[in-house]
Structures are given as C-alpha cells and as structure tokens.
PDB file of C-alpha atoms in Angstrom:
ATOM      1  CA  MET A  22      71.887  57.759 106.744  1.00 65.00           C
ATOM      2  CA  GLN A  23      72.833  55.396 104.352  1.00 74.00           C
ATOM      3  CA  TRP A  24      72.884  56.554 100.323  1.00 73.00           C
ATOM      4  CA  PRO A  25      71.509  53.786  98.105  1.00 77.00           C
ATOM      5  CA  ILE A  26      74.608  53.824  95.162  1.00 83.00           C
ATOM      6  CA  GLY A  27      72.080  53.254  92.894  1.00 86.00           C
ATOM      7  CA  ASP A  28      69.657  56.640  93.437  1.00 91.00           C
ATOM      8  CA  PRO A  29      69.916  59.506  91.252  1.00 94.00           C
ATOM      9  CA  TYR A  30      69.374  61.767  94.135  1.00 95.00           C
ATOM     10  CA  SER A  31      71.870  60.273  95.959  1.00 94.00           C
ATOM     11  CA  TRP A  32      74.825  60.926  93.057  1.00 96.00           C
ATOM     12  CA  LEU A  33      73.296  64.492  92.999  1.00 97.00           C
ATOM     13  CA  VAL A  34      74.051  65.145  96.733  1.00 95.00           C
ATOM     14  CA  PHE A  35      77.077  63.531  96.069  1.00 96.00           C
ATOM     15  CA  VAL A  36      78.043  65.753  92.751  1.00 98.00           C
ATOM     16  CA  HIS A  37      76.912  68.720  94.951  1.00 98.00           C
ATOM     17  CA  VAL A  38      78.868  68.221  97.544  1.00 97.00           C
ATOM     18  CA  GLY A  39      82.016  67.744  95.558  1.00 98.00           C
ATOM     19  CA  ALA A  40      81.228  70.974  94.068  1.00 98.00           C
ATOM     20  CA  LEU A  41      81.082  72.661  97.278  1.00 97.00           C
ATOM     21  CA  LEU A  42      84.304  71.361  98.232  1.00 97.00           C
ATOM     22  CA  ALA A  43      85.831  72.333  94.815  1.00 98.00           C
ATOM     23  CA  PHE A  44      84.561  75.854  95.124  1.00 96.00           C
ATOM     24  CA  VAL A  45      85.768  76.706  98.988  1.00 95.00           C
ATOM     25  CA  MET A  46      89.893  75.008  97.813  1.00 96.00           C
ATOM     26  CA  ALA A  47      89.188  77.223  94.577  1.00 95.00           C
ATOM     27  CA  HIS A  48      87.745  80.764  96.016  1.00 93.00           C
ATOM     28  CA  GLY A  49      89.894  80.236  99.234  1.00 93.00           C
ATOM     29  CA  VAL A  50      93.054  81.522  97.210  1.00 94.00           C
ATOM     30  CA  SER A  51      91.454  84.262  96.863  1.00 91.00           C
ATOM     31  CA  VAL A  52      90.457  85.010  99.873  1.00 91.00           C
ATOM     32  CA  GLY A  53      93.786  84.256 101.098  1.00 93.00           C
ATOM     33  CA  VAL A  54      95.476  86.264  98.701  1.00 93.00           C
ATOM     34  CA  LEU A  55      93.406  89.292 100.387  1.00 89.00           C
ATOM     35  CA  PHE A  56      94.422  89.236 103.965  1.00 92.00           C
ATOM     36  CA  ALA A  57      97.906  88.563 102.200  1.00 93.00           C
ATOM     37  CA  LEU A  58      98.005  92.036 100.592  1.00 91.00           C
ATOM     38  CA  ARG A  59      96.738  93.463 103.274  1.00 88.00           C
ATOM     39  CA  ARG A  60     100.780  92.799 104.832  1.00 88.00           C
ATOM     40  CA  GLY A  61     101.934  95.327 102.041  1.00 84.00           C
ATOM     41  CA  GLY A  62     105.324  94.392 100.348  1.00 87.00           C
ATOM     42  CA  SER A  63     106.805  94.682  96.677  1.00 91.00           C
ATOM     43  CA  LEU A  64     104.815  95.781  93.960  1.00 93.00           C
ATOM     44  CA  GLU A  65     106.339  92.175  91.911  1.00 94.00           C
ATOM     45  CA  ARG A  66     104.987  90.373  95.119  1.00 94.00           C
ATOM     46  CA  THR A  67     101.349  92.132  94.988  1.00 94.00           C
ATOM     47  CA  ARG A  68     100.966  91.678  91.918  1.00 95.00           C
ATOM     48  CA  SER A  69     102.220  87.779  91.478  1.00 96.00           C
ATOM     49  CA  LEU A  70      99.192  87.758  94.277  1.00 96.00           C
ATOM     50  CA  LEU A  71      96.461  89.542  92.370  1.00 95.00           C
ATOM     51  CA  ASP A  72      97.746  87.188  89.101  1.00 94.00           C
ATOM     52  CA  LEU A  73      97.233  84.075  91.849  1.00 95.00           C
ATOM     53  CA  SER A  74      93.992  84.909  92.890  1.00 93.00           C
ATOM     54  CA  SER A  75      92.998  85.707  89.075  1.00 92.00           C
ATOM     55  CA  SER A  76      93.615  82.214  87.768  1.00 93.00           C
ATOM     56  CA  SER A  77      91.894  80.534  90.358  1.00 93.00           C
ATOM     57  CA  PHE A  78      88.437  82.125  88.905  1.00 91.00           C
ATOM     58  CA  THR A  79      87.700  79.650  86.188  1.00 94.00           C
ATOM     59  CA  ALA A  80      87.635  76.705  88.914  1.00 96.00           C
ATOM     60  CA  VAL A  81      85.480  79.139  91.212  1.00 95.00           C
ATOM     61  CA  TYR A  82      83.183  80.138  87.513  1.00 94.00           C
ATOM     62  CA  ALA A  83      82.832  76.346  86.940  1.00 97.00           C
ATOM     63  CA  SER A  84      82.377  74.845  90.325  1.00 98.00           C
ATOM     64  CA  VAL A  85      79.830  77.110  91.360  1.00 96.00           C
ATOM     65  CA  LEU A  86      77.975  76.422  88.311  1.00 97.00           C
ATOM     66  CA  VAL A  87      77.963  72.673  88.810  1.00 98.00           C
ATOM     67  CA  LEU A  88      77.316  73.544  92.499  1.00 97.00           C
ATOM     68  CA  LEU A  89      74.060  75.267  91.218  1.00 97.00           C
ATOM     69  CA  LEU A  90      72.934  73.026  88.785  1.00 98.00           C
ATOM     70  CA  SER A  91      73.433  70.042  90.740  1.00 98.00           C
ATOM     71  CA  GLY A  92      71.943  71.542  94.053  1.00 97.00           C
ATOM     72  CA  ILE A  93      68.723  72.811  91.878  1.00 97.00           C
ATOM     73  CA  ALA A  94      68.644  68.964  90.164  1.00 98.00           C
ATOM     74  CA  ALA A  95      68.585  67.632  93.564  1.00 96.00           C
ATOM     75  CA  GLY A  96      65.719  69.833  94.982  1.00 96.00           C
ATOM     76  CA  ILE A  97      63.589  69.096  92.033  1.00 96.00           C
ATOM     77  CA  ALA A  98      64.357  65.243  91.827  1.00 95.00           C
ATOM     78  CA  ARG A  99      63.117  65.155  96.172  1.00 95.00           C
ATOM     79  CA  SER A 100      60.093  67.523  94.796  1.00 96.00           C
ATOM     80  CA  PHE A 101      62.049  69.803  97.292  1.00 95.00           C
ATOM     81  CA  PHE A 102      60.937  73.234  95.276  1.00 95.00           C
ATOM     82  CA  THR A 103      57.031  71.846  95.822  1.00 94.00           C
ATOM     83  CA  SER A 104      56.684  70.672  98.957  1.00 93.00           C
ATOM     84  CA  GLY A 105      55.243  73.270 100.928  1.00 92.00           C
ATOM     85  CA  ARG A 106      58.821  73.831 103.091  1.00 94.00           C
ATOM     86  CA  TRP A 107      61.056  76.677 102.649  1.00 96.00           C
ATOM     87  CA  TRP A 108      64.450  76.163 103.057  1.00 96.00           C
ATOM     88  CA  LEU A 109      65.567  75.378  99.700  1.00 96.00           C
ATOM     89  CA  TRP A 110      64.261  78.724  99.143  1.00 97.00           C
ATOM     90  CA  VAL A 111      65.883  80.321 101.940  1.00 97.00           C
ATOM     91  CA  SER A 112      68.787  78.826 101.125  1.00 97.00           C
ATOM     92  CA  LEU A 113      68.648  79.753  97.037  1.00 97.00           C
ATOM     93  CA  ALA A 114      68.290  83.530  98.306  1.00 97.00           C
ATOM     94  CA  ILE A 115      71.377  83.455 100.521  1.00 98.00           C
ATOM     95  CA  PHE A 116      73.265  81.650  98.193  1.00 96.00           C
ATOM     96  CA  PHE A 117      72.471  84.937  95.477  1.00 96.00           C
ATOM     97  CA  GLY A 118      72.593  87.088  98.386  1.00 97.00           C
ATOM     98  CA  ILE A 119      76.775  86.025  98.643  1.00 96.00           C
ATOM     99  CA  VAL A 120      77.042  85.798  94.978  1.00 93.00           C
ATOM    100  CA  VAL A 121      75.930  90.098  94.400  1.00 94.00           C
ATOM    101  CA  PHE A 122      77.437  90.620  97.445  1.00 94.00           C
ATOM    102  CA  MET A 123      80.962  88.736  96.124  1.00 91.00           C
ATOM    103  CA  SER A 124      80.516  90.333  92.797  1.00 89.00           C
ATOM    104  CA  TRP A 125      80.595  93.671  94.073  1.00 89.00           C
ATOM    105  CA  VAL A 126      83.513  92.622  95.927  1.00 86.00           C
ATOM    106  CA  ARG A 127      85.239  91.363  92.279  1.00 82.00           C
ATOM    107  CA  TRP A 128      83.771  93.603  89.982  1.00 81.00           C
ATOM    108  CA  VAL A 129      84.232  96.955  91.401  1.00 85.00           C
ATOM    109  CA  ARG A 130      86.938  96.833  94.863  1.00 89.00           C
ATOM    110  CA  MET A 131      89.548  94.755  93.332  1.00 91.00           C
ATOM    111  CA  ILE A 132      89.279  96.811  90.110  1.00 93.00           C
ATOM    112  CA  ASP A 133      90.607  99.684  92.581  1.00 94.00           C
ATOM    113  CA  VAL A 134      93.482  97.164  93.455  1.00 94.00           C
ATOM    114  CA  ARG A 135      94.570  95.930  90.345  1.00 95.00           C
ATOM    115  CA  HIS A 136      94.818  99.733  89.135  1.00 96.00           C
ATOM    116  CA  ALA A 137      96.957 100.241  92.388  1.00 95.00           C
ATOM    117  CA  ALA A 138      99.172  98.035  91.711  1.00 96.00           C
ATOM    118  CA  GLY A 139      99.490  99.339  87.888  1.00 97.00           C
ATOM    119  CA  LEU A 140      97.502  96.062  86.448  1.00 96.00           C
ATOM    120  CA  GLN A 141      95.023  96.492  84.134  1.00 94.00           C
ATOM    121  CA  THR A 142      91.242  93.800  84.316  1.00 91.00           C
ATOM    122  CA  PRO A 143      89.796  92.219  81.305  1.00 88.00           C
ATOM    123  CA  ASP A 144      87.598  95.022  81.077  1.00 91.00           C
ATOM    124  CA  ASP A 145      90.561  97.593  80.511  1.00 94.00           C
ATOM    125  CA  VAL A 146      92.303  95.044  78.297  1.00 94.00           C
ATOM    126  CA  LYS A 147      89.122  94.547  75.886  1.00 95.00           C
ATOM    127  CA  LYS A 148      88.534  98.035  75.697  1.00 96.00           C
ATOM    128  CA  GLY A 149      92.886  99.184  74.582  1.00 96.00           C
ATOM    129  CA  ILE A 150      92.677 101.116  78.227  1.00 96.00           C
ATOM    130  CA  PRO A 151      96.389 101.015  78.743  1.00 96.00           C
ATOM    131  CA  ALA A 152      97.592  99.527  82.187  1.00 95.00           C
ATOM    132  CA  PRO A 153      98.029 102.881  85.124  1.00 96.00           C
ATOM    133  CA  GLU A 154     100.630 103.597  86.581  1.00 96.00           C
ATOM    134  CA  PRO A 155     101.302 101.585  89.829  1.00 95.00           C
ATOM    135  CA  GLY A 156     100.996 103.362  92.895  1.00 92.00           C
ATOM    136  CA  ASP A 157     102.879 103.447  96.071  1.00 90.00           C
ATOM    137  CA  GLU A 158     102.899 100.787  98.831  1.00 86.00           C
ATOM    138  CA  ALA A 159     100.501 102.776 101.067  1.00 89.00           C
ATOM    139  CA  ALA A 160      97.860 102.790  98.049  1.00 91.00           C
ATOM    140  CA  ILE A 161      98.050  99.399  97.381  1.00 90.00           C
ATOM    141  CA  VAL A 162      97.223  98.498 100.909  1.00 87.00           C
ATOM    142  CA  ALA A 163      94.405 100.873 101.198  1.00 91.00           C
ATOM    143  CA  ALA A 164      92.758  99.529  98.257  1.00 93.00           C
ATOM    144  CA  VAL A 165      93.381  96.121  99.721  1.00 88.00           C
ATOM    145  CA  GLU A 166      91.514  97.105 102.413  1.00 88.00           C
ATOM    146  CA  ARG A 167      88.692  98.880 101.015  1.00 91.00           C
ATOM    147  CA  THR A 168      88.048  95.417  99.719  1.00 88.00           C
ATOM    148  CA  LEU A 169      86.742  94.648 103.377  1.00 89.00           C
ATOM    149  CA  PRO A 170      88.469  91.082 103.726  1.00 88.00           C
ATOM    150  CA  TRP A 171      86.536  90.454 106.836  1.00 92.00           C
ATOM    151  CA  LEU A 172      83.288  90.944 105.817  1.00 92.00           C
ATOM    152  CA  VAL A 173      84.256  89.183 102.423  1.00 90.00           C
ATOM    153  CA  LEU A 174      85.051  86.360 105.038  1.00 92.00           C
ATOM    154  CA  ALA A 175      82.405  86.399 106.991  1.00 94.00           C
ATOM    155  CA  VAL A 176      79.994  86.726 104.421  1.00 95.00           C
ATOM    156  CA  GLY A 177      80.890  83.405 102.505  1.00 94.00           C
ATOM    157  CA  LEU A 178      81.586  81.523 105.288  1.00 95.00           C
ATOM    158  CA  GLY A 179      78.897  82.697 107.614  1.00 97.00           C
ATOM    159  CA  GLY A 180      76.365  82.052 104.442  1.00 97.00           C
ATOM    160  CA  LEU A 181      77.550  78.950 103.797  1.00 96.00           C
ATOM    161  CA  LEU A 182      77.316  77.554 106.690  1.00 97.00           C
ATOM    162  CA  VAL A 183      73.945  79.023 107.162  1.00 98.00           C
ATOM    163  CA  ILE A 184      73.401  77.013 103.845  1.00 97.00           C
ATOM    164  CA  LEU A 185      74.334  73.513 105.389  1.00 96.00           C
ATOM    165  CA  VAL A 186      72.183  74.216 108.732  1.00 97.00           C
ATOM    166  CA  MET A 187      69.093  74.700 106.042  1.00 96.00           C
ATOM    167  CA  MET A 188      70.607  71.151 103.892  1.00 94.00           C
ATOM    168  CA  MET A 189      71.205  68.972 106.838  1.00 94.00           C
ATOM    169  CA  PHE A 190      68.536  70.081 108.919  1.00 96.00           C
ATOM    170  CA  LYS A 191      65.431  71.452 106.633  1.00 94.00           C
ATOM    171  CA  PRO A 192      63.755  73.908 109.767  1.00 94.00           C
ATOM    172  CA  PHE A 193      60.895  74.969 107.480  1.00 92.00           C
TER     173      PHE A 193
END
C-alpha cells in the first residue's frame, strides 16, 4: 500500500503510529519495573526502580493523548465512525477498557507498593501525609505480586494486538 505524502490522512496515521511507538517505549519502563521489583533487593534498589517508573509517566500520558487524538482524527478523516462498520468503535472500547484496568493498577495497586517501600504518592504529598515506614523485602515483594504483573502484561499487550488486528484488517 502506498501512502501519498500530501494526503492529511497519511500524516494522521503516521502521527498515530509514532505515538504508539512512543507509548510502548515509555510504558515499557513501568512494566519492566514491575517484573524487576518481583526479584526483591535492597530498599534503595526498590525506591530507585519506583522512581524510574514514575519518571516515565509524563511521556506515557502525552503519548496516549496524541495516540487517541490522532486515531480519532484519522477515523473522522476517512468517515470510519459513520461507515456502518464497527471495528473503530470496538477498538476505542478496548482502548478505554485497557485504560481503566491500567489506571486501577496504577492508582490502587502501585500505591501499596510505594507505601511498602516507605515512599509517598503524589496524593500523599498534596495532602501533607508523611511517608510511611518502609516494610521489609517480603512486604514489598508481596505488594508487587498483588499488582498482577503477568495480567498487566497480558491485558496491555493482548489489547494492543487486538486493536492492531482491527486497524489492519477492519473485520467488521
């Protein structure tokens, strides 16, 4: 398939795919941290890994925003929303399902990990709540296991692959 350089739709798809690559790179940091934390280690190592994960979230959120907006714009440009086919609507539903699940992991489960490591969350800082006392290595590993890292990987990667099938083959 050839993409004409002067076609705005081609540029929207280019931006969309570029945002996906940026998202996967940035979010891969956090997923890698989840698996690295399962091995345990010193408190300093754990805190460094959690800080690394947190530092990637500006790029994650920015790339998700560009990914979503460029995908919607491309869908509008080619009238995919009103064509009577459902692949784009299903893709958006899957996307938002992934966002809800990942938000639950981020805002519920990872709070436990940060607290087990004796770190404040951004909400703790805003509310003036001091950092809790850190737990031992076993408490930290147990908190990490409750994040269900394999499920996080399966939902994120599996969902993206289903969306990719929808975009490539437009099955319905």
